[in-house]
CSV table of C-alpha atoms in Angstrom, one decimal:
chain,number,residue,atom,x,y,z
Q,2,MET,CA,-20.1,14.1,-14.5
Q,3,TYR,CA,-19.6,15.3,-10.9
Q,4,LYS,CA,-17.7,18.2,-9.4
Q,5,SER,CA,-14.6,17.4,-7.5
Q,6,ILE,CA,-14.5,18.5,-3.8
Q,7,ALA,CA,-11.2,16.7,-3.0
Q,8,LYS,CA,-7.9,18.4,-2.5
Q,9,SER,CA,-5.8,19.0,-5.6
Q,10,ASP,CA,-2.8,16.9,-6.4
Q,11,ASP,CA,-0.6,19.9,-5.5
Q,12,GLU,CA,-2.2,20.2,-2.1
Q,13,LEU,CA,-1.5,16.6,-1.4
Q,14,GLN,CA,2.0,16.9,-2.8
Q,15,ARG,CA,1.3,13.8,-4.9
Q,16,LYS,CA,2.6,13.6,-8.4
Q,17,SER,CA,0.3,12.2,-11.0
Q,18,PRO,CA,0.7,11.1,-14.6
Q,19,GLU,CA,0.9,13.8,-17.2
Q,20,GLY,CA,-2.1,12.6,-19.2
Q,21,THR,CA,-4.3,9.6,-20.0
Q,22,ASN,CA,-1.9,8.4,-22.7
Q,23,PHE,CA,1.1,8.2,-20.3
Q,24,VAL,CA,2.8,4.8,-20.8
Q,25,CYS,CA,4.1,3.3,-17.6
Q,26,ARG,CA,4.4,-0.3,-18.6
Q,27,ILE,CA,7.6,-1.8,-20.1
Q,28,GLY,CA,6.5,-5.3,-19.5
Q,29,ARG,CA,5.8,-8.6,-21.2
Q,30,THR,CA,5.1,-7.4,-24.8
Q,31,PHE,CA,8.7,-6.4,-25.5
Q,32,VAL,CA,9.6,-7.8,-28.9
Q,33,LEU,CA,13.1,-8.9,-28.2
Q,34,ALA,CA,14.9,-12.0,-29.1
Q,35,LYS,CA,15.6,-14.3,-26.2
Q,36,ASP,CA,19.3,-14.4,-26.9
Q,37,TYR,CA,19.4,-10.6,-26.9
Q,38,TRP,CA,17.9,-10.4,-23.5
Q,39,THR,CA,20.3,-13.0,-22.3
Q,40,THR,CA,23.2,-10.8,-23.5
Q,41,VAL,CA,21.8,-7.7,-21.9
Q,42,VAL,CA,21.2,-9.3,-18.5
Q,43,SER,CA,24.5,-11.1,-18.5
Q,44,GLU,CA,26.5,-8.0,-19.3
Q,45,LEU,CA,24.7,-5.9,-16.7
Q,46,CYS,CA,25.4,-8.6,-14.0
Q,47,ALA,CA,29.0,-8.9,-15.0
Q,48,THR,CA,29.8,-5.2,-15.4
Q,49,PHE,CA,28.0,-3.8,-12.4
Q,50,TYR,CA,27.7,-6.7,-9.9
Q,51,GLY,CA,30.6,-8.9,-10.8
Q,52,ILE,CA,28.5,-12.0,-11.1
Q,53,GLN,CA,27.5,-14.4,-13.8
Q,54,PRO,CA,24.2,-16.4,-13.7
Q,55,ALA,CA,24.3,-19.8,-15.3
Q,56,GLN,CA,20.6,-19.6,-16.2
Q,57,ILE,CA,18.3,-16.6,-17.0
Q,58,THR,CA,14.5,-17.0,-16.9
Q,59,GLN,CA,12.0,-14.2,-17.6
Q,60,LEU,CA,9.3,-13.9,-15.0
Q,61,THR,CA,5.8,-12.6,-15.3
Q,62,GLY,CA,5.3,-9.0,-14.7
Q,63,TYR,CA,2.8,-6.2,-15.4
Q,64,ASP,CA,4.6,-2.9,-15.5
Q,65,ASP,CA,8.2,-4.1,-15.1
Q,66,ILE,CA,10.4,-6.7,-16.7
Q,67,ASN,CA,11.8,-9.3,-14.3
Q,68,PHE,CA,14.3,-12.1,-14.6
Q,69,LYS,CA,15.2,-15.0,-12.4
Q,70,LEU,CA,19.0,-15.6,-12.2
Q,71,SER,CA,20.0,-19.1,-11.2
Q,72,LYS,CA,23.3,-20.6,-10.0
Q,73,CYS,CA,24.9,-17.2,-9.7
Q,74,ALA,CA,28.7,-17.2,-9.3
Q,75,PHE,CA,31.3,-14.5,-9.0
Q,76,LEU,CA,33.4,-13.9,-12.1
Q,77,ASP,CA,36.3,-15.6,-10.3
Q,78,GLY,CA,34.3,-18.8,-10.2
Q,79,ASN,CA,33.3,-18.8,-6.6
Q,80,LEU,CA,29.6,-19.3,-5.9
Q,81,CYS,CA,27.5,-16.4,-4.6
Q,82,GLN,CA,26.2,-16.9,-1.1
Q,83,THR,CA,22.7,-16.3,-2.6
Q,84,GLN,CA,22.6,-18.2,-5.8
Q,85,LEU,CA,19.1,-17.2,-6.8
Q,86,LEU,CA,18.6,-13.6,-7.6
Q,87,THR,CA,16.0,-11.4,-9.4
Q,88,LEU,CA,16.9,-8.6,-11.8
Q,89,LYS,CA,14.2,-6.0,-12.4
Q,90,PHE,CA,14.0,-3.4,-15.2
Q,91,VAL,CA,12.0,-0.7,-13.4
Q,92,ASN,CA,8.9,0.8,-15.1
Q,93,HIS,CA,8.9,4.3,-16.3
Q,94,TRP,CA,6.6,5.8,-13.7
Q,95,GLU,CA,8.5,4.3,-10.7
Q,96,ALA,CA,11.8,5.4,-12.2
Q,97,LYS,CA,10.7,9.1,-12.1
Q,98,PHE,CA,11.1,8.9,-8.3
Q,99,TYR,CA,14.6,7.4,-8.2
Q,100,PRO,CA,17.0,7.4,-6.4
Q,101,GLU,CA,15.0,8.2,-3.3
Q,102,LEU,CA,12.3,5.7,-4.0
Q,103,CYS,CA,14.8,2.9,-4.5
Q,104,GLU,CA,16.4,3.6,-1.2
Q,105,ALA,CA,13.0,3.8,0.6
Q,106,GLN,CA,12.0,0.4,-0.9
Q,107,ALA,CA,15.3,-1.2,0.2
Q,108,ASN,CA,14.9,0.2,3.8
Q,109,LEU,CA,11.3,-1.0,3.9
Q,110,ALA,CA,12.2,-4.5,2.9
Q,111,GLN,CA,14.9,-4.6,5.6
Q,112,LEU,CA,12.6,-3.3,8.2
Q,113,VAL,CA,9.9,-5.9,7.4
Q,114,ALA,CA,12.4,-8.7,7.2
Q,115,ASN,CA,13.5,-7.8,10.8
Q,116,GLU,CA,9.9,-8.4,11.9
Q,117,GLY,CA,10.1,-11.9,10.6
Q,118,ILE,CA,8.5,-11.5,7.1
Q,119,LYS,CA,10.6,-13.0,4.4
Q,120,CYS,CA,11.0,-10.6,1.5
Q,121,PRO,CA,13.6,-9.9,-1.2
Q,122,GLN,CA,16.6,-7.8,0.0
Q,123,SER,CA,18.5,-5.5,-2.3
Q,124,ILE,CA,22.0,-6.4,-3.7
Q,125,LYS,CA,24.3,-3.5,-4.1
Q,126,THR,CA,26.5,-2.9,-7.2
Q,127,ILE,CA,30.3,-3.2,-7.1
Q,128,GLY,CA,30.3,0.5,-6.4
Q,129,GLY,CA,27.9,0.2,-3.5
Q,130,LEU,CA,24.8,1.5,-5.3
Q,131,LEU,CA,21.3,0.2,-4.9
Q,132,TYR,CA,20.5,0.4,-8.6
Q,133,VAL,CA,22.1,0.7,-12.0
Q,134,ASP,CA,21.4,3.7,-14.2
Q,135,TYR,CA,23.3,2.2,-17.1
Q,136,SER,CA,22.1,4.7,-19.7
Q,137,PHE,CA,24.7,7.1,-18.2
Q,138,THR,CA,27.6,4.6,-17.9
Q,139,ASN,CA,30.4,3.5,-20.1
Q,140,CYS,CA,29.5,-0.1,-20.7
Q,141,PRO,CA,31.1,-0.9,-24.2
Q,142,LYS,CA,29.2,-4.1,-24.8
Q,143,LEU,CA,25.8,-2.3,-24.2
Q,144,ALA,CA,26.7,0.8,-26.1
Q,145,ASN,CA,24.2,-0.2,-28.8
Q,146,VAL,CA,21.2,-0.6,-26.4
Q,147,HIS,CA,19.9,2.9,-27.3
Q,148,ALA,CA,19.8,1.8,-30.9
Q,149,GLN,CA,17.4,-1.1,-30.1
Q,150,PRO,CA,13.9,0.3,-31.0
Q,151,SER,CA,12.0,-2.3,-29.0
Q,152,LEU,CA,14.0,-1.6,-25.8
Q,153,ASN,CA,14.2,2.2,-26.2
Q,154,SER,CA,10.4,2.4,-26.7
Q,155,GLY,CA,7.6,1.8,-24.3
Q,156,ILE,CA,5.2,-1.1,-24.6
Q,157,PHE,CA,3.1,0.7,-27.2
Q,158,GLY,CA,6.0,2.3,-29.2
Q,159,HIS,CA,6.3,5.6,-27.3
Q,160,GLN,CA,9.9,6.8,-26.9
Q,161,MET,CA,11.1,6.2,-23.3
Q,162,PRO,CA,14.5,6.4,-21.6
Q,163,ILE,CA,16.3,3.2,-20.7
Q,164,PRO,CA,14.9,2.1,-17.3
Q,165,PRO,CA,17.1,1.6,-14.2
Q,166,VAL,CA,17.9,-1.9,-13.0
Q,167,VAL,CA,17.8,-3.3,-9.5
Q,168,LEU,CA,19.1,-6.7,-8.3
Q,169,ARG,CA,17.4,-8.4,-5.3
Q,170,GLU,CA,17.5,-11.8,-3.6
Q,171,PHE,CA,15.1,-14.4,-5.0
Q,172,VAL,CA,12.7,-15.5,-2.3
Q,173,PRO,CA,11.7,-19.2,-2.5
Q,174,GLY,CA,8.0,-19.9,-2.7
Q,175,THR,CA,5.1,-20.0,-5.1
Q,176,PRO,CA,2.6,-17.1,-5.6
Q,177,LEU,CA,-0.6,-18.1,-3.9
Q,178,GLY,CA,-2.6,-17.6,-7.1
Q,179,ASP,CA,-0.3,-20.1,-9.0
Q,180,TRP,CA,-0.1,-22.5,-6.1
Q,181,VAL,CA,-3.9,-23.1,-5.7
Q,182,VAL,CA,-4.2,-24.3,-9.3
Q,183,SER,CA,-0.8,-26.2,-9.5
Q,184,THR,CA,-2.3,-29.5,-8.5
Q,185,PRO,CA,-5.6,-31.0,-7.5
Q,186,THR,CA,-4.2,-31.5,-4.0
Q,187,ALA,CA,-3.3,-27.8,-3.7
Q,188,THR,CA,-6.8,-26.8,-4.9
Q,189,ARG,CA,-8.5,-29.1,-2.4
Q,190,THR,CA,-6.2,-27.9,0.4
Q,191,PHE,CA,-7.0,-24.2,-0.3
Q,192,ILE,CA,-10.8,-24.8,-0.4
Q,193,GLU,CA,-10.7,-26.9,2.8
Q,194,ARG,CA,-8.4,-24.5,4.7
Q,195,VAL,CA,-9.3,-21.1,3.3
Q,196,ASP,CA,-9.9,-19.8,6.8
Q,197,THR,CA,-6.4,-20.7,7.8
Q,198,PHE,CA,-5.0,-19.0,4.7
Q,199,CYS,CA,-7.0,-15.9,5.6
Q,200,GLU,CA,-5.6,-15.9,9.1
Q,201,GLN,CA,-2.0,-16.2,7.9
Q,202,ILE,CA,-2.5,-13.5,5.3
Q,203,GLY,CA,-4.2,-11.2,7.7
Q,204,THR,CA,-1.5,-11.7,10.3
Q,205,MET,CA,1.2,-10.9,7.7
Q,206,LEU,CA,-0.5,-7.7,6.7
Q,207,GLY,CA,-1.0,-6.6,10.3
Q,208,THR,CA,2.7,-7.3,11.0
Q,209,PHE,CA,3.7,-5.3,8.0
Q,210,HIS,CA,1.7,-2.2,9.1
Q,211,ALA,CA,2.6,-2.5,12.7
Q,212,ALA,CA,6.3,-2.6,11.8
Q,213,CYS,CA,6.0,0.6,9.8
Q,214,ASP,CA,4.2,2.3,12.7
Q,215,ARG,CA,6.5,1.1,15.4
Q,216,HIS,CA,9.5,2.5,13.5
Q,217,SER,CA,7.6,5.6,12.3
Q,218,PHE,CA,8.6,4.6,8.8
Q,219,CYS,CA,7.3,6.9,6.1
Q,220,PRO,CA,10.0,8.7,4.2
Q,221,PRO,CA,9.0,11.9,2.2
Q,222,VAL,CA,9.2,10.1,-1.2
Q,223,LEU,CA,6.4,7.7,-0.2
Q,224,ARG,CA,4.2,10.7,0.3
Q,225,GLN,CA,5.0,12.0,-3.1
Q,226,TYR,CA,5.0,8.7,-5.1
Q,227,ALA,CA,2.0,6.5,-5.7
Q,228,PRO,CA,1.8,3.7,-8.4
Q,229,ILE,CA,-0.5,4.2,-11.4
Q,230,MET,CA,-3.1,1.9,-9.9
Q,231,ALA,CA,-3.2,3.9,-6.6
Q,232,LEU,CA,-6.3,5.6,-5.3
Q,233,GLU,CA,-4.3,8.8,-5.1
Q,234,HIS,CA,-4.5,9.0,-8.9
Q,235,TRP,CA,-8.3,8.8,-8.7
Q,236,HIS,CA,-8.9,11.7,-11.0
Q,237,PHE,CA,-6.5,10.3,-13.6
Q,238,HIS,CA,-8.6,7.1,-13.7
Q,239,TRP,CA,-11.8,9.1,-13.7
Q,240,ARG,CA,-10.7,10.9,-16.9
Q,241,GLU,CA,-10.0,7.5,-18.4
Q,242,PHE,CA,-13.5,6.4,-17.4
Q,243,GLU,CA,-15.0,9.3,-19.2
Q,244,LEU,CA,-13.0,8.3,-22.3
Q,245,GLN,CA,-14.1,4.7,-22.0
Q,246,LYS,CA,-17.8,5.6,-21.8
Q,247,GLN,CA,-17.5,7.0,-25.3
Q,248,THR,CA,-16.4,3.5,-26.7
Q,249,ASP,CA,-18.1,0.2,-27.0
Q,250,LYS,CA,-15.7,-1.5,-24.6
Q,251,MET,CA,-17.9,-0.9,-21.5
Q,252,GLU,CA,-21.5,-2.1,-21.0
Q,253,ALA,CA,-24.0,0.4,-19.8
Q,254,LYS,CA,-24.7,-1.6,-16.7
Q,255,VAL,CA,-21.0,-1.7,-15.8
Q,256,ALA,CA,-20.5,2.0,-16.6
Q,257,LYS,CA,-23.3,2.8,-14.2
Q,258,GLN,CA,-21.8,0.7,-11.4
Q,259,CYS,CA,-18.4,2.4,-12.0
Q,260,ALA,CA,-20.0,5.9,-12.0
Q,261,GLU,CA,-21.6,5.2,-8.7
Q,262,VAL,CA,-18.3,4.2,-7.1
Q,263,PHE,CA,-16.5,7.2,-8.5
Q,264,GLU,CA,-19.1,9.6,-7.1
Q,265,GLN,CA,-19.4,7.9,-3.7
Q,266,PHE,CA,-15.6,7.6,-3.2
Q,267,GLU,CA,-15.1,11.2,-4.2
Q,268,HIS,CA,-17.5,12.5,-1.7
Q,269,LYS,CA,-17.2,9.9,1.1
Q,270,VAL,CA,-13.5,9.4,1.1
Q,271,LEU,CA,-11.4,11.9,-0.9
Q,272,GLY,CA,-13.4,14.8,0.5
Q,273,ARG,CA,-12.8,13.6,4.1
Q,274,ARG,CA,-9.3,12.2,3.6
Q,275,SER,CA,-8.0,13.3,7.0
Q,276,GLU,CA,-10.7,11.3,8.8
Q,277,PHE,CA,-9.1,8.0,7.7
Q,278,GLU,CA,-6.1,6.2,9.3
Q,279,GLN,CA,-3.1,6.5,7.0
Q,280,GLY,CA,0.4,5.1,6.8
Q,281,VAL,CA,2.7,3.1,4.6
Q,282,VAL,CA,0.9,0.4,2.6
Q,283,HIS,CA,2.2,-2.4,0.4
Q,284,GLY,CA,-0.1,-1.2,-2.3
Q,285,ASP,CA,-0.4,-4.5,-4.2
Q,286,PHE,CA,-1.2,-7.0,-1.5
Q,287,ASN,CA,-2.7,-9.8,-3.5
Q,288,GLU,CA,-2.4,-13.5,-4.5
Q,289,SER,CA,0.5,-12.7,-6.9
Q,290,ASN,CA,2.8,-11.2,-4.2
Q,291,ILE,CA,1.9,-13.6,-1.3
Q,292,LEU,CA,4.1,-16.7,-1.5
Q,293,VAL,CA,3.3,-20.2,-0.2
Q,294,ASP,CA,5.8,-22.8,0.7
Q,295,ASP,CA,5.9,-26.6,0.1
Q,296,GLU,CA,4.0,-27.1,3.4
Q,297,ALA,CA,1.0,-25.0,2.2
Q,298,LYS,CA,1.8,-22.1,4.5
Q,299,VAL,CA,2.1,-18.4,3.7
Q,300,CYS,CA,5.8,-17.8,3.8
Q,301,ALA,CA,6.8,-14.5,2.2
Q,302,LEU,CA,5.8,-11.2,0.7
Q,303,ILE,CA,7.3,-9.8,-2.5
Q,304,ASP,CA,7.2,-6.7,-4.8
Q,305,PHE,CA,7.4,-3.5,-2.8
Q,306,GLY,CA,7.2,-1.4,-6.0
Q,307,ASP,CA,3.7,-0.1,-5.1
Q,308,ALA,CA,4.5,0.8,-1.5
Q,309,HIS,CA,3.5,4.3,-0.6
Q,310,CYS,CA,1.7,6.3,2.1
Q,311,SER,CA,-2.1,5.9,1.8
Q,312,PHE,CA,-5.3,4.8,3.4
Q,313,ARG,CA,-4.4,1.9,5.7
Q,314,ILE,CA,-7.7,0.1,4.9
Q,315,LEU,CA,-6.6,-0.1,1.3
Q,316,ASP,CA,-4.3,-3.1,1.8
Q,317,LEU,CA,-7.1,-4.9,3.7
Q,318,ALA,CA,-9.5,-4.2,0.9
Q,319,ASN,CA,-7.0,-5.5,-1.7
Q,320,ALA,CA,-6.5,-8.7,0.3
Q,321,ILE,CA,-10.2,-9.3,0.5
Q,322,VAL,CA,-11.1,-8.6,-3.1
Q,323,TYR,CA,-8.3,-10.7,-4.6
Q,324,LEU,CA,-8.6,-13.6,-2.2
Q,325,TYR,CA,-12.3,-13.6,-3.0
Q,326,MET,CA,-11.8,-13.6,-6.7
Q,327,LEU,CA,-9.4,-16.5,-6.3
Q,328,TRP,CA,-12.0,-18.3,-4.3
Q,329,ALA,CA,-14.7,-17.6,-6.8
Q,330,GLU,CA,-12.7,-19.1,-9.6
Q,331,LEU,CA,-12.5,-22.3,-7.7
Q,332,VAL,CA,-16.0,-22.3,-6.3
Q,333,PRO,CA,-18.5,-21.3,-9.0
Q,334,SER,CA,-21.3,-21.0,-6.4
Q,335,ALA,CA,-19.4,-18.3,-4.5
Q,336,GLY,CA,-21.4,-15.2,-3.5
Q,337,PRO,CA,-21.7,-12.4,-1.0
Q,338,THR,CA,-21.9,-14.8,1.9
Q,339,ASP,CA,-18.4,-16.2,1.0
Q,340,LEU,CA,-17.1,-12.7,0.6
Q,341,ASN,CA,-18.3,-11.7,4.0
Q,342,ARG,CA,-16.8,-14.9,5.5
Q,343,LEU,CA,-13.3,-14.1,4.0
Q,344,ALA,CA,-13.6,-10.5,5.0
Q,345,LYS,CA,-14.4,-11.3,8.6
Q,346,CYS,CA,-11.6,-13.9,8.9
Q,347,LEU,CA,-9.0,-11.5,7.3
Q,348,SER,CA,-10.1,-8.6,9.4
Q,349,ARG,CA,-9.9,-10.5,12.7
Q,350,ALA,CA,-6.4,-11.8,12.0
Q,351,TYR,CA,-5.3,-8.4,10.7
Q,352,SER,CA,-6.5,-6.5,13.8
Q,353,ALA,CA,-4.9,-9.0,16.2
Q,354,SER,CA,-1.5,-8.7,14.5
Q,355,LEU,CA,-1.7,-4.9,14.1
Q,356,GLY,CA,-2.5,-4.6,17.8
Q,357,HIS,CA,-5.7,-2.5,17.3
Q,358,THR,CA,-8.8,-2.4,15.2
Q,359,LEU,CA,-9.1,0.3,12.5
Q,360,ALA,CA,-11.4,3.1,13.4
Q,361,PRO,CA,-15.1,2.6,12.9
Q,362,ASN,CA,-15.1,5.2,10.2
Q,363,ASP,CA,-12.5,3.2,8.2
Q,364,MET,CA,-14.4,-0.1,8.7
Q,365,ALA,CA,-17.7,1.6,7.7
Q,366,HIS,CA,-16.1,2.3,4.3
Q,367,LEU,CA,-14.4,-1.1,3.7
Q,368,ALA,CA,-16.9,-2.2,1.1
Q,369,LEU,CA,-16.5,1.1,-0.8
Q,370,PHE,CA,-12.7,0.6,-0.8
Q,371,VAL,CA,-13.2,-2.9,-2.1
Q,372,ARG,CA,-15.5,-1.6,-4.9
Q,373,ALA,CA,-13.0,1.2,-5.6
Q,374,ARG,CA,-10.2,-1.2,-6.1
Q,375,LEU,CA,-12.3,-3.3,-8.5
Q,376,VAL,CA,-13.2,-0.2,-10.5
Q,377,LEU,CA,-9.5,0.8,-10.8
Q,378,SER,CA,-8.6,-2.7,-11.9
Q,379,LEU,CA,-11.3,-2.6,-14.6
Q,380,ILE,CA,-10.5,0.9,-15.8
Q,381,ASN,CA,-6.7,0.3,-15.9
Q,382,GLY,CA,-7.3,-2.9,-17.9
Q,383,LEU,CA,-9.5,-1.0,-20.4
Q,384,ARG,CA,-6.9,1.8,-20.6
Q,385,THR,CA,-4.2,-0.7,-21.5
Q,386,GLN,CA,-6.4,-2.2,-24.1
Q,387,ARG,CA,-7.2,1.3,-25.5
Q,388,LEU,CA,-3.5,2.3,-25.8
Q,389,ALA,CA,-2.6,-1.1,-27.3
Q,390,SER,CA,-5.2,-0.7,-30.0
Q,391,GLN,CA,-3.7,2.7,-31.0
Q,392,SER,CA,-0.5,1.0,-31.9
Q,393,GLY,CA,-1.7,-2.1,-33.6
Q,394,PRO,CA,-2.3,-5.6,-32.3
Q,395,ASN,CA,-0.7,-6.6,-29.0
Q,396,GLU,CA,-0.9,-9.7,-26.8
Q,397,MET,CA,-3.4,-8.6,-24.1
Q,398,GLU,CA,-4.5,-11.8,-22.4
Q,399,TYR,CA,-2.3,-11.1,-19.4
Q,400,VAL,CA,-3.9,-7.6,-18.9
Q,401,LEU,CA,-7.5,-8.7,-19.4
Q,402,LYS,CA,-7.2,-12.0,-17.5
Q,403,GLN,CA,-9.3,-10.9,-14.5
Q,404,GLN,CA,-11.7,-8.5,-16.2
Q,405,LYS,CA,-14.7,-10.8,-16.3
Q,406,MET,CA,-14.2,-11.7,-12.7
Q,407,VAL,CA,-13.8,-8.1,-11.7
Q,408,GLN,CA,-17.1,-7.2,-13.4
Q,409,LYS,CA,-18.8,-10.2,-11.7
Q,410,VAL,CA,-17.7,-9.2,-8.2
Q,411,LEU,CA,-18.4,-5.5,-8.8
Q,412,GLY,CA,-21.9,-6.4,-9.8
Q,413,GLU,CA,-22.4,-8.6,-6.7
Q,414,LEU,CA,-21.3,-5.7,-4.4
Q,415,SER,CA,-23.3,-3.2,-6.3
Q,416,ASN,CA,-26.4,-5.3,-5.7
Q,417,CYS,CA,-25.9,-5.7,-2.0
Q,418,ASN,CA,-25.8,-3.4,1.0
Q,419,ASP,CA,-22.4,-2.2,2.0
Q,420,GLN,CA,-23.5,-2.6,5.6
Q,421,THR,CA,-23.4,-6.4,5.2
Q,422,MET,CA,-19.6,-6.5,5.0
Q,423,LEU,CA,-19.4,-3.8,7.6
Q,424,LEU,CA,-21.4,-5.8,10.1
Q,425,ALA,CA,-19.3,-9.0,9.4
Q,426,CYS,CA,-16.0,-7.2,10.0
Q,427,ALA,CA,-17.4,-5.3,13.0
Q,428,ASP,CA,-18.3,-8.6,14.6
Q,429,ALA,CA,-14.8,-9.8,13.9
Q,430,ALA,CA,-13.3,-6.8,15.6
Q,431,ASP,CA,-15.5,-7.3,18.7
Q,432,ASP,CA,-14.5,-11.0,19.1
């Protein structure tokens, strides 16, 4: 165990979860009948938005519950201008920062859209609000919602308030991670054109960051809020790591690799926070939130629920690690050389779009940020598994899907010199 030298959460004005057993997720393990969900979503749409979808489809989600609404029409029968919408039940942690966070997310989406990046825009209620807090409204047909145990409880049975609801436009496109395995042609195209995909992704990220800088966009709530998976909650995850070491869920070798990252990140980054470039980040810039169109081009960015003010290099590290894991699933022989190749290509495109290269200090710690993200992903997955086991059997495949790959990549990076990635990206910056 090491001694913390970083600023406290109070000094950073960053709220953190109350304890290691805090339940954020309301997602896919809700035990609700399909027809009940249809009733709830339909009534919310009719009562607060004056619309009626012809079809309601539940989408994948981690912390939230999301529904795709198709062929939406106004109650008078006229079709909506946007017939595809997404209804989101906001997770419990994010909801703690409403309404300011909801407004900040809507403004960020509008700002980014004005820069040419397609992203979902908010739909206001009949009363002009950005979200519905229906637990404090008089909606007769939903009066019994509070009596529904599986909706009134968190994913693991903990009592939670009814979450707020937001409605946004549905952006056409397929998540990159789904697209690459959708057909043999898509898989082959991705493998053959991975550099092109890296360039498009890096360009999108640079445009996103540049737009926030150009408009000095960083509302106070984005300095107070950070998603559960954020590096700002480093000590929250460190406490979970200490708990996990006492179980048989983590191999000794993996525990040692994680411990090294915790100690290095604590001293090299958190203890020198002001030395790194900071600003608004997407926070979850990965293959699930980057969309691809029918022409195999990166076309949109979704899910701003993790956006907050943080280390700028965080988004670049996320893009590198998740793109590499996607690549490694398709190319079994993938190794550090491939990782460096993707990192270099992404960094070059990102810097060109941003308009400048991140400072040498930031780039020198890129590999550490990549490893830190891997550790948080691993620890968060194990935490979810631990909480689930306390409440009986739960379907955990969606949580643990990437755990083996995370451990593989973490092991690869732990066995190589961080300077390898630094040199590759430094070369890209000098090109």
